[in-house]
Structure formats: C-alpha cells, structure tokens
PDB file of C-alpha atoms in Angstrom:
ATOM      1  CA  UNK D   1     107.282 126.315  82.703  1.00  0.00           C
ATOM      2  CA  UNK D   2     104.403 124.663  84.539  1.00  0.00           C
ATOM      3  CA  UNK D   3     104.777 121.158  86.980  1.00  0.00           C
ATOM      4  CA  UNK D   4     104.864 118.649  85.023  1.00  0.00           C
ATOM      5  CA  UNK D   5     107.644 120.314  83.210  1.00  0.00           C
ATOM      6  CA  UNK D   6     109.611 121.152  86.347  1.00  0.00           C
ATOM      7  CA  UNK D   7     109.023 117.501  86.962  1.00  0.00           C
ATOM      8  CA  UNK D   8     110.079 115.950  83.749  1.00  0.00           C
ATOM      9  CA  UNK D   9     113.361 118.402  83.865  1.00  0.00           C
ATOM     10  CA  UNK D  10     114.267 116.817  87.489  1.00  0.00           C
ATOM     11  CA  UNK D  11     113.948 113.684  86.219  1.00  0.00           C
ATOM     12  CA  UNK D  12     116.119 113.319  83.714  1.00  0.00           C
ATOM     13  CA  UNK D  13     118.569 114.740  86.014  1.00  0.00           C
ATOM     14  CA  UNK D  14     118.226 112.169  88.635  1.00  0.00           C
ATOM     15  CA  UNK D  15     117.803 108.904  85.908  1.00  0.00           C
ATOM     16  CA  UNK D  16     121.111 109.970  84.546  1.00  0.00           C
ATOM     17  CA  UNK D  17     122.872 109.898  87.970  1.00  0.00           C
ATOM     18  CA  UNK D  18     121.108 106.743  88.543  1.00  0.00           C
ATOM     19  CA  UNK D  19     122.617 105.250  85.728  1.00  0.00           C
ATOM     20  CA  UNK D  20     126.242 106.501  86.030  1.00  0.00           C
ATOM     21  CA  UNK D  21     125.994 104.733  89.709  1.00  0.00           C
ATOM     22  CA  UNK D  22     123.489 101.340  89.458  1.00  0.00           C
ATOM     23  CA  UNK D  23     124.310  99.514  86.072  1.00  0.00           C
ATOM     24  CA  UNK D  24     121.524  97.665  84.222  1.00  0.00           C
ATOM     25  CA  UNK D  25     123.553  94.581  84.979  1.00  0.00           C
ATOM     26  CA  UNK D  26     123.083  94.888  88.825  1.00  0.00           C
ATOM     27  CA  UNK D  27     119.208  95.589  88.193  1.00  0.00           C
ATOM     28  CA  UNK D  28     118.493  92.425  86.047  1.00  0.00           C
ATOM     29  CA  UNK D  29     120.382  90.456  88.377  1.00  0.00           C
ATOM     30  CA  UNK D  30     117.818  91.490  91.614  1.00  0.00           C
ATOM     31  CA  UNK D  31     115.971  88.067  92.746  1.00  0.00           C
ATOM     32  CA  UNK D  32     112.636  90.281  91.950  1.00  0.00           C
ATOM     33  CA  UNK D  33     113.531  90.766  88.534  1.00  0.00           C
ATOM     34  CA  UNK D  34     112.555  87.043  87.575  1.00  0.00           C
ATOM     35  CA  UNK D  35     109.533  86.863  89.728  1.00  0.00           C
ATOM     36  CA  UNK D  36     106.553  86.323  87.902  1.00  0.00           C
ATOM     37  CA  UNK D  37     104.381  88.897  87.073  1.00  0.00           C
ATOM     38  CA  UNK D  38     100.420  89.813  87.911  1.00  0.00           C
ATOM     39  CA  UNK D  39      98.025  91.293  85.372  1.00  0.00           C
ATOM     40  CA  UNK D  40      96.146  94.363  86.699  1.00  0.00           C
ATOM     41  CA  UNK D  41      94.259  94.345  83.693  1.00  0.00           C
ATOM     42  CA  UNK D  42      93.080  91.026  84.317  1.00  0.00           C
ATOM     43  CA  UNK D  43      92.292  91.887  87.608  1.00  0.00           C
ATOM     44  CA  UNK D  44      89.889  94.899  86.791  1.00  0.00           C
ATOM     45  CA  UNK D  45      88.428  92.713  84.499  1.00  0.00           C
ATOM     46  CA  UNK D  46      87.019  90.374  87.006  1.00  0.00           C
ATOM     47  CA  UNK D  47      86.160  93.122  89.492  1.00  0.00           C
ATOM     48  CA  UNK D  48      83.063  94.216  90.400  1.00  0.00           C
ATOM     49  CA  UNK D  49      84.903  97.124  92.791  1.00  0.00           C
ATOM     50  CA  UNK D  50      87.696  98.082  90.496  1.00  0.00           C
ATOM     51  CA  UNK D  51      89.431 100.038  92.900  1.00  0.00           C
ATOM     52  CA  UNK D  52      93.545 100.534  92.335  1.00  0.00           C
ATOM     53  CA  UNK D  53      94.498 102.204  95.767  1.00  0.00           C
ATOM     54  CA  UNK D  54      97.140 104.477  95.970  1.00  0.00           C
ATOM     55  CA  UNK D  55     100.429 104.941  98.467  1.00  0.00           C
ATOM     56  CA  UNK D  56     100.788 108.908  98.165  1.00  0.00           C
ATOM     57  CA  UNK D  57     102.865 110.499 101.492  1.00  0.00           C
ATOM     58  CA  UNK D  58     102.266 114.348  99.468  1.00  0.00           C
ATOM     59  CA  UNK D  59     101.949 116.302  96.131  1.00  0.00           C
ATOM     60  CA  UNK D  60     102.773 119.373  94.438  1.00  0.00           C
ATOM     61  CA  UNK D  61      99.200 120.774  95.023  1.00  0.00           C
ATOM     62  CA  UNK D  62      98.372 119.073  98.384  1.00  0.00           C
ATOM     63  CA  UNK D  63     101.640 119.639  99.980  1.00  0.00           C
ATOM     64  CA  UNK D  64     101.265 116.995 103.047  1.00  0.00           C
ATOM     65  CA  UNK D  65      98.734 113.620 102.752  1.00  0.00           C
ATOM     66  CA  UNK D  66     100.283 111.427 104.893  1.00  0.00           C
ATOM     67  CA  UNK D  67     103.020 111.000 106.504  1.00  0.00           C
ATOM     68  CA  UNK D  68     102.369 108.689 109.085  1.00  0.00           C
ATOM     69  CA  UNK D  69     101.789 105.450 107.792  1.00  0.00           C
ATOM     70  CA  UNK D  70     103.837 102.389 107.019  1.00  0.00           C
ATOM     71  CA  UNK D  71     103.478 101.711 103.086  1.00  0.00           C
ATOM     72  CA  UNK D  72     103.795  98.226 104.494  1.00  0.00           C
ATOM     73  CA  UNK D  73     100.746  98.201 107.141  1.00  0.00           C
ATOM     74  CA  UNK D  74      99.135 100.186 104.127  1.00  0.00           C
ATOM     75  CA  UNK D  75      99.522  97.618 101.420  1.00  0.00           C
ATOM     76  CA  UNK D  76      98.409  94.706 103.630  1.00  0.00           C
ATOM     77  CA  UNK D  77      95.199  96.883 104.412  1.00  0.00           C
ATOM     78  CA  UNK D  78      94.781  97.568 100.985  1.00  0.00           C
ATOM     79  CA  UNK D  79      95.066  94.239 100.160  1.00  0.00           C
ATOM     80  CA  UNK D  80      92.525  92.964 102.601  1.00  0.00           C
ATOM     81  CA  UNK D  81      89.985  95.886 101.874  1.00  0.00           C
ATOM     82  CA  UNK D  82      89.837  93.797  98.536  1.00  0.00           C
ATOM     83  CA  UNK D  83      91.393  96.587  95.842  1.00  0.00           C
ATOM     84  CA  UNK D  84      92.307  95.192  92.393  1.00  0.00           C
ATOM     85  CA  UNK D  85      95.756  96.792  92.599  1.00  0.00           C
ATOM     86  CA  UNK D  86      97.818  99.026  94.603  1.00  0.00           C
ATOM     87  CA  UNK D  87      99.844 102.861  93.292  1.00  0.00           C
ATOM     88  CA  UNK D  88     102.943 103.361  94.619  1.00  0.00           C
ATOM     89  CA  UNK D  89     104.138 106.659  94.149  1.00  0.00           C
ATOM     90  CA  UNK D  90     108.257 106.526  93.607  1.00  0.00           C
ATOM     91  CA  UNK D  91     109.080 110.014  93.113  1.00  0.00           C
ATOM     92  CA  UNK D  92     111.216 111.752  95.871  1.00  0.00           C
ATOM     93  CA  UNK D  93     111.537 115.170  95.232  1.00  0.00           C
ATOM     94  CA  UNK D  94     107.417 115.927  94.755  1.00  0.00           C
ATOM     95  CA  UNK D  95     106.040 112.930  95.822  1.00  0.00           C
ATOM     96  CA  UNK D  96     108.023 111.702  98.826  1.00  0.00           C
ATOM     97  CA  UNK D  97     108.100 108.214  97.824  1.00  0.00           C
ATOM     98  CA  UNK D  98     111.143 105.979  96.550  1.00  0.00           C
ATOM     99  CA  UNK D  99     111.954 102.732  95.037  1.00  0.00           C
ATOM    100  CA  UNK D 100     112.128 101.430  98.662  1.00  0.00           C
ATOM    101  CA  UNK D 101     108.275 101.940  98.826  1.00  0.00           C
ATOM    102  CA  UNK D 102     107.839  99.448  96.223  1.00  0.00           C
ATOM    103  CA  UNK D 103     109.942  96.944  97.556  1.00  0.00           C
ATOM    104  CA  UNK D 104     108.128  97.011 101.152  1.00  0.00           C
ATOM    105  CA  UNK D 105     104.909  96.612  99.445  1.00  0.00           C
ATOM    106  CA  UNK D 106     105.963  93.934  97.549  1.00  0.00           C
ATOM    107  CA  UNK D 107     107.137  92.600 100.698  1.00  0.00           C
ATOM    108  CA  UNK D 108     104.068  92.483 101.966  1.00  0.00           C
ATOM    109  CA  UNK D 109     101.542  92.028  99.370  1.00  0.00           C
ATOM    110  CA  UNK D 110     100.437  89.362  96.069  1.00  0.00           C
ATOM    111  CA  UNK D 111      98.354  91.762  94.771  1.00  0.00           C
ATOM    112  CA  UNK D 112      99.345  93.895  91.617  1.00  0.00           C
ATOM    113  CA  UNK D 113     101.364  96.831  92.259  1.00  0.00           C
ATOM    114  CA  UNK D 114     101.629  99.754  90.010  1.00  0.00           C
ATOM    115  CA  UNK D 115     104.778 102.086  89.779  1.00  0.00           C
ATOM    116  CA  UNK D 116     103.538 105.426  89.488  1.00  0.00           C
ATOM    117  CA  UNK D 117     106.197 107.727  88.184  1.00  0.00           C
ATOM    118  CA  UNK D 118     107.238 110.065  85.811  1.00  0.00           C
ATOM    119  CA  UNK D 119     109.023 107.742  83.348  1.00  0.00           C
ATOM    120  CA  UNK D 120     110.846 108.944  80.452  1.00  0.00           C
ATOM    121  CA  UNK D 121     113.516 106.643  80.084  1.00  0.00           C
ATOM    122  CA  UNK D 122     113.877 102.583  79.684  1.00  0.00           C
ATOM    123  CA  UNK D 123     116.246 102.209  82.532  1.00  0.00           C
ATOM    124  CA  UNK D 124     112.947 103.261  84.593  1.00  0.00           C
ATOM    125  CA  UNK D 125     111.226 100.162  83.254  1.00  0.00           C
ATOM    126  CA  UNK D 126     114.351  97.752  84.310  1.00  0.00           C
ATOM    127  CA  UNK D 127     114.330  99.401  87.999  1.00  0.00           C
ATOM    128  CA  UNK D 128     110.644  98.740  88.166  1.00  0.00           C
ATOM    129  CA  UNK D 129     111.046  95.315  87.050  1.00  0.00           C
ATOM    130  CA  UNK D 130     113.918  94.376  89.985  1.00  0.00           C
ATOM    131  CA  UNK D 131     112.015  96.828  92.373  1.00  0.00           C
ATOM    132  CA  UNK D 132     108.494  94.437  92.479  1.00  0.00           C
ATOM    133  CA  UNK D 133     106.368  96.124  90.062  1.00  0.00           C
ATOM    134  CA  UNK D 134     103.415  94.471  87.919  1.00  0.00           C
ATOM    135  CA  UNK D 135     102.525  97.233  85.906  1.00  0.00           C
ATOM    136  CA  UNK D 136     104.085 100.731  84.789  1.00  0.00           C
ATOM    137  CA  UNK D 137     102.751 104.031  84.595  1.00  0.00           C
ATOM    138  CA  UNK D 138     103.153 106.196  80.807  1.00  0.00           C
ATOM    139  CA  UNK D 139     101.805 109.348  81.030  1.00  0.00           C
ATOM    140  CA  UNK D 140     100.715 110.636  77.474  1.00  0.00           C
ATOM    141  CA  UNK D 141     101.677 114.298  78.620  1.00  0.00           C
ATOM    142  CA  UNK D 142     105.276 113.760  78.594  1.00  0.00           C
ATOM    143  CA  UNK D 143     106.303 111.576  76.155  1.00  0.00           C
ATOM    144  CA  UNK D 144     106.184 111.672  72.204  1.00  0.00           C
ATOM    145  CA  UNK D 145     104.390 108.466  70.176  1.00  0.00           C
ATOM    146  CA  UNK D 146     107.251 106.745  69.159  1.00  0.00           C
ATOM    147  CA  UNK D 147     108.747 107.060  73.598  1.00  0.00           C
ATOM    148  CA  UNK D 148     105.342 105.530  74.406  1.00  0.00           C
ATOM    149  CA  UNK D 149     105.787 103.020  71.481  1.00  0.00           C
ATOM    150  CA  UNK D 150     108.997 102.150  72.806  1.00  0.00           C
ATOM    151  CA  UNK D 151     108.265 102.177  76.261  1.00  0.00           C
ATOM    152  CA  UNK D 152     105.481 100.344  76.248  1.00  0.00           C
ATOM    153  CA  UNK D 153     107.325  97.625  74.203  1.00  0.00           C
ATOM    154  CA  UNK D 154     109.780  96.891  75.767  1.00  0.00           C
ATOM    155  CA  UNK D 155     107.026  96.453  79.111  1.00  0.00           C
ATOM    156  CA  UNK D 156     105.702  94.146  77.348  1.00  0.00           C
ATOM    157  CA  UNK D 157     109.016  91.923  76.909  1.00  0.00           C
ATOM    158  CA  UNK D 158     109.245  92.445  80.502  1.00  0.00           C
ATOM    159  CA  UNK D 159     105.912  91.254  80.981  1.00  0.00           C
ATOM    160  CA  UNK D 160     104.629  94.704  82.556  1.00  0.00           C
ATOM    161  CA  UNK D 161     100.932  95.799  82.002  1.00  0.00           C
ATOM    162  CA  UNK D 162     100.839  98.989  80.877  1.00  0.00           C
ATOM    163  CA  UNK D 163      98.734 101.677  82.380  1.00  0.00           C
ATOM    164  CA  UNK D 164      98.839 104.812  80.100  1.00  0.00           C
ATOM    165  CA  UNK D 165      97.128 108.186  81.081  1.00  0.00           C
ATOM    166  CA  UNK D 166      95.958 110.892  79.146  1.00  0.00           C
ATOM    167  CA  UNK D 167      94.648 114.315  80.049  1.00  0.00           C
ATOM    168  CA  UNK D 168      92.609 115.212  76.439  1.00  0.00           C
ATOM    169  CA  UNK D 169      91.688 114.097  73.339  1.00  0.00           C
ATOM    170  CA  UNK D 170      94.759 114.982  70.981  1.00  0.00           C
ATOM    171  CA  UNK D 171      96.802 112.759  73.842  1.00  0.00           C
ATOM    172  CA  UNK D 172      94.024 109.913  73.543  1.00  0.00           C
ATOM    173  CA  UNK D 173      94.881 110.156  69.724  1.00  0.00           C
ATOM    174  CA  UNK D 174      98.965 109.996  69.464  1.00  0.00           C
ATOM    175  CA  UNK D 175      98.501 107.087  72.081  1.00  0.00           C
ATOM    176  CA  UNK D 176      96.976 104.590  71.163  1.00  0.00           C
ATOM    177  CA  UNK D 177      98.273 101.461  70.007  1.00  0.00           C
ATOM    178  CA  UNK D 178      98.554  97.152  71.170  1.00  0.00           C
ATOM    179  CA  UNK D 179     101.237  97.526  73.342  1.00  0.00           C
ATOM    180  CA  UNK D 180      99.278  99.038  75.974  1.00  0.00           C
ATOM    181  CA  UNK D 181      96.884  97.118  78.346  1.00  0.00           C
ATOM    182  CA  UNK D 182      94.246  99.918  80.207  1.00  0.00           C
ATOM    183  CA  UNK D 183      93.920 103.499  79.253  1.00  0.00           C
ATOM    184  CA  UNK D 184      93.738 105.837  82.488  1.00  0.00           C
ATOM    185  CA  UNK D 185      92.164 109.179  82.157  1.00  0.00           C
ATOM    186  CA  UNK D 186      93.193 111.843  84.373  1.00  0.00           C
ATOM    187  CA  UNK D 187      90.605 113.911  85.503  1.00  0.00           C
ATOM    188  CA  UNK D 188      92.588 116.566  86.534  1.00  0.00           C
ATOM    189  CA  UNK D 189      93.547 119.451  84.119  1.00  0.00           C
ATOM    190  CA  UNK D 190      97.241 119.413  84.888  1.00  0.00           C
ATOM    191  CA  UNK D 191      97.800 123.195  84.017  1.00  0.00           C
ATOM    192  CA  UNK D 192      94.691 123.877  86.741  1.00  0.00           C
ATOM    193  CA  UNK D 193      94.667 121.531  88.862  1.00  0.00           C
ATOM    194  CA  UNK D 194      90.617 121.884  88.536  1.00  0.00           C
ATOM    195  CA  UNK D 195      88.498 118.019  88.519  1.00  0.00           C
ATOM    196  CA  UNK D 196      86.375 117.223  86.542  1.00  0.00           C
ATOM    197  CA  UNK D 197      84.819 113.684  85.991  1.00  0.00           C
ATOM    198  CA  UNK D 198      83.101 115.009  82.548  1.00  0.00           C
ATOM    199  CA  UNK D 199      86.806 114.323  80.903  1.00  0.00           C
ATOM    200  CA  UNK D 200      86.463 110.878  81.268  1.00  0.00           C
ATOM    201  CA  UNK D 201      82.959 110.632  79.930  1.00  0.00           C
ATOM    202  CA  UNK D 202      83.673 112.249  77.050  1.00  0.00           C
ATOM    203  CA  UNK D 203      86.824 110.517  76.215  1.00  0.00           C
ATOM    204  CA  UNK D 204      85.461 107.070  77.384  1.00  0.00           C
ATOM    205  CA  UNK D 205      84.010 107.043  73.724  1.00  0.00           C
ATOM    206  CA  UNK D 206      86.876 107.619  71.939  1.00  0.00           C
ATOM    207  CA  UNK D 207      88.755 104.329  73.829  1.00  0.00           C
ATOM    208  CA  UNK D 208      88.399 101.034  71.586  1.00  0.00           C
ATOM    209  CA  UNK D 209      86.961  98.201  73.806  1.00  0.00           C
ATOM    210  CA  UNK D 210      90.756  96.675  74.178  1.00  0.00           C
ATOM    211  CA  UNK D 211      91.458  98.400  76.600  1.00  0.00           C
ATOM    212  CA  UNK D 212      90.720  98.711  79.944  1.00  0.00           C
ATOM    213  CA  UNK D 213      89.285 101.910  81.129  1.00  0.00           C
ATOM    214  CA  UNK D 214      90.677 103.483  84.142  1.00  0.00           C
ATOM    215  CA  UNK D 215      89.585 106.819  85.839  1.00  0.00           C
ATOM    216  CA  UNK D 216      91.789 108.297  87.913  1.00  0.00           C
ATOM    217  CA  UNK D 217      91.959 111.794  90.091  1.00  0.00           C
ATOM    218  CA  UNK D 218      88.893 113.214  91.547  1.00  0.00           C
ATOM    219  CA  UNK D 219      87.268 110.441  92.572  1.00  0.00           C
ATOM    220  CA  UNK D 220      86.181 110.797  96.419  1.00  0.00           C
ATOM    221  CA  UNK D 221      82.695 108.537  95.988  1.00  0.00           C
ATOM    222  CA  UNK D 222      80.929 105.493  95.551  1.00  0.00           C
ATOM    223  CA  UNK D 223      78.463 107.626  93.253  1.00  0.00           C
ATOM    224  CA  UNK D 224      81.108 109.139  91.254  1.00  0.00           C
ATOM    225  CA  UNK D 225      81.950 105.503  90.367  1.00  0.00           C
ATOM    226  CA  UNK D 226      78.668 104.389  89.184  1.00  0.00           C
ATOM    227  CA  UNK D 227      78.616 107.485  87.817  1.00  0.00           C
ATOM    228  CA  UNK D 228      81.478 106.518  85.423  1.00  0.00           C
ATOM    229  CA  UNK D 229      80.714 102.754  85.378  1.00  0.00           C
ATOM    230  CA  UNK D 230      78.111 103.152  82.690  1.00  0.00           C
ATOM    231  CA  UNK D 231      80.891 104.650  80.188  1.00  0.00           C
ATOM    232  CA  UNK D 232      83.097 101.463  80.214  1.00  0.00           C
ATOM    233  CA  UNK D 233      85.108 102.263  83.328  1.00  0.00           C
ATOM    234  CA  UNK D 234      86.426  99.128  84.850  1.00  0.00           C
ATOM    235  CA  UNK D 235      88.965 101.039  86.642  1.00  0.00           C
ATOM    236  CA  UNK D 236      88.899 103.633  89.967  1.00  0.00           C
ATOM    237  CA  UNK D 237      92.750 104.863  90.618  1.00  0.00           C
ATOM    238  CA  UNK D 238      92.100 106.567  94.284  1.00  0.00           C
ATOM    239  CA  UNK D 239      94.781 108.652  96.178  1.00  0.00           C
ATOM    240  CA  UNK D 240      94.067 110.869  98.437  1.00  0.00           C
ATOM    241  CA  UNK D 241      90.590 110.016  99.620  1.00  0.00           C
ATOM    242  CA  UNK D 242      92.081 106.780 101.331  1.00  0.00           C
ATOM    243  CA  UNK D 243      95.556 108.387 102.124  1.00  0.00           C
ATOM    244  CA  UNK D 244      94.213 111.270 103.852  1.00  0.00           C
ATOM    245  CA  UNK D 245      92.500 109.209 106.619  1.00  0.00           C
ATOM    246  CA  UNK D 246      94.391 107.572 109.865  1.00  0.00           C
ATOM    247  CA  UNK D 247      93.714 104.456 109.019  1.00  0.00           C
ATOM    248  CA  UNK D 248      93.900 104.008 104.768  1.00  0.00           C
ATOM    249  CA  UNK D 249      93.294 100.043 104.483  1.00  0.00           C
ATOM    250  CA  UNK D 250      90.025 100.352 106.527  1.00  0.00           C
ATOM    251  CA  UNK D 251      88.343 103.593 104.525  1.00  0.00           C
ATOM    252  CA  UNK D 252      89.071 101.381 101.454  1.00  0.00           C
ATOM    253  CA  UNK D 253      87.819  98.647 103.082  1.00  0.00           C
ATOM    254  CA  UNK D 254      84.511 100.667 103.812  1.00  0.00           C
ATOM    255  CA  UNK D 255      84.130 101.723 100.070  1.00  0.00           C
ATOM    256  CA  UNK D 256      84.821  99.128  98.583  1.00  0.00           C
ATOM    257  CA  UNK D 257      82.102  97.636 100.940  1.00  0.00           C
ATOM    258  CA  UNK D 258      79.440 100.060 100.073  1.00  0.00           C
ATOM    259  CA  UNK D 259      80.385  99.877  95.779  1.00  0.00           C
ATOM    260  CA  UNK D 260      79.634  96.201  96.416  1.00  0.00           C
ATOM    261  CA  UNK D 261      76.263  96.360  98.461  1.00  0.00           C
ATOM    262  CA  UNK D 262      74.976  99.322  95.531  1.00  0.00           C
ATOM    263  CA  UNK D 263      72.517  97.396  93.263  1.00  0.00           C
TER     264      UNK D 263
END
C-alpha cells in the first residue's frame, strides 16, 4: 500500500465520523456558505505571474515546513505579494492543517482560496463551501470518472472552480470533461516522490485549450516558470519554496517581483 493509499484509507475514516457528528444541515446553514464566490480560473487568466501560493505546516516526504507561522499573517502576505490564489492544506493527520486554516484565511483575505485535500466524498464539497473556499481540489489518482463527474458537478452547483490534478496520461484521459475549470499537473511521481517538470510538458499537449493549465510540485524558480509558460501554463501552484522561508508573504513577494520584471 503506498501514501496516497494510506491517505485515502484515513480519510474515509475521518469523513464518516464527521458526518455522524456535523449534519449537512448545520454546514449549509454557516454565514460563509452563501458568500459569493471568486473564480481562480478567471484570475490566472488575467495574470501575468500566475502564482497560487500554498499554506503547507508539513508532508509525508518533508516531515516539518513550517510550523511557525500564522496562516493568517501568511494569507495577508500572500495576498499583498500579488498571487492569483492561495492553497490551504486541510488535512490533519499528514498535512497538519484543518478546516480552521481555511476559515482564518478567509478571515483575512478576498483573494481566491483553494481547499487542498484529499476529497472523496460530497460532504467534503459542502464543508468547503461553509468553511470559505473558492475552489476545490480533485485529484485524478483517487477517484474513478464517474466520482470526478459527480464531484465536480455538484462544485459547480455550488459555484466552486474546480482544480483537478493528474499525475500521467491514462489519468489526463478518464478526466476530462466541462465540469472542470483548470487542469493541474503534478509533477511529482507520487509512488517516487522524484520531480520532474518534463510531465507537464508532455501532457500540456494533451489538455484542450478550456482549461486552464496549472503546474504544480517542483517548482522552486522563476526559470522553471518560463520554462513551462510556453506550453500553455497559466498556472504555478508553489508550496514549499515560499513555506520553507521565515517570512513566506515576502519570498513570494520577491518572485513574483522578478517573473514580472523577466521580458
């Protein structure tokens, strides 16, 4: 059994006790869940940085990032650096991040802000929703067509963008369909944990024009971004490289500086 599988199996563990404890009821009646959302897609559209930032405390294979910072003072630096979007890693067990991450961030913040987390079930959609979120994360790895058809769909009722990543080709293929706004390719072979920024050059041809392009994992500099920008990427998902530092708002701050000064 690798991770992601480890993952998944925890998961459905912990959405099932969240459902015998917070009904759907009390999540559609959170003040958040009526708030207007904010297309990320739109926003990467219009962006000449493309950055989505990312709130990441640790992971499986980097143990401790940061555990330091405010997500608070991290979104509001984020925000002013000028990223598109901001991550916001919900996951407790792996990730060290929680629903209440979202809804300081969205406390502090206009900007769009992703919920990145393992989601295999609808009731993750409606906590999302009354938790702050503008778009959801799918990840092609876990789920079968007709979950991401479903998932997706009902996003879309909840007026959710939908980021959906894939890790290869034959995921690319079982994916892809309207309900989905920007296409995120993961650079990193889950089963290896190895980078490699050649995966989303070669699958950047196989994504219709619809979609957004998003790159994520891997990506630690300005030249690996105008490395990508040529194949359609409007998108630049970046963890760690920002997280990592003391001060996260102000290293995005200075990239997003130096993508903007590049000719």
């Amino acid at each position: 059994m690798n991770i992601l599988d480890k993952i998944v199996l925890d998961k459905r563990k912990e959405v099932d006790l969240k459902k015998s404890i917070i009904p759907v009821s009390q999540l559609e009646a959170s003040v958040l869940f009526q708030r207007p959302t904010v297309s990320l897609a739109n926003a990467l559209r219009n962006s000449n940085s493309g950055i989505i930032s990312e709130h990441k405390r640790r992971s499986p294979s980097k143990s401790v990032i940061n555990q330091n910072n405010s997500v608070a003072d991290v979104a509001v630096g984020y925000e002013k650096a000028g990223a598109c979007g901001m991550s916001v890693l919900t996951d407790g067990k792996y990730f060290g991040g929680s629903l209440d991450d979202l809804l300081l961030a969205r406390a502090s913040v206009q900007m769009p802000l992703l919920r990145k987390e393992f989601i295999i079930d609808e009731y993750q959609l409606l906590e999302a929703k009354a938790h702050g979120a503008d778009v959801i994360l799918l990840i092609a790895a876990i789920l079968t067509r007709a979950e991401i058809k479903t998932l997706s769909e009902l996003a879309k009722q909840l007026h959710l963008d939908v980021l959906l990543e894939v890790h290869d080709e034959e995921e690319l293929h079982k994916s892809i369909m309207p309900s989905l706004d920007m296409l995120g390719v993961n650079n990193r072979n889950l089963k290896t944990f190895e980078v490699s920024l050649d995966t989303s050059k070669t699958l950047s041809k196989l994504i219709p024009d619809d979609f957004v392009k998003v790159s994520e994992s891997g990506i630690s500099s300005t030249e690996a971004i105008q490395e990508l920008k040529p194949y359609g990427y409007k998108g630049f998902l970046i963890g760690e490289n920002f997280m990592k530092t003391d001060n996260p708002g102000l290293s995005a701050l200075q990239f997003i500086k130096s993508i903007n000064q590049e000719p």
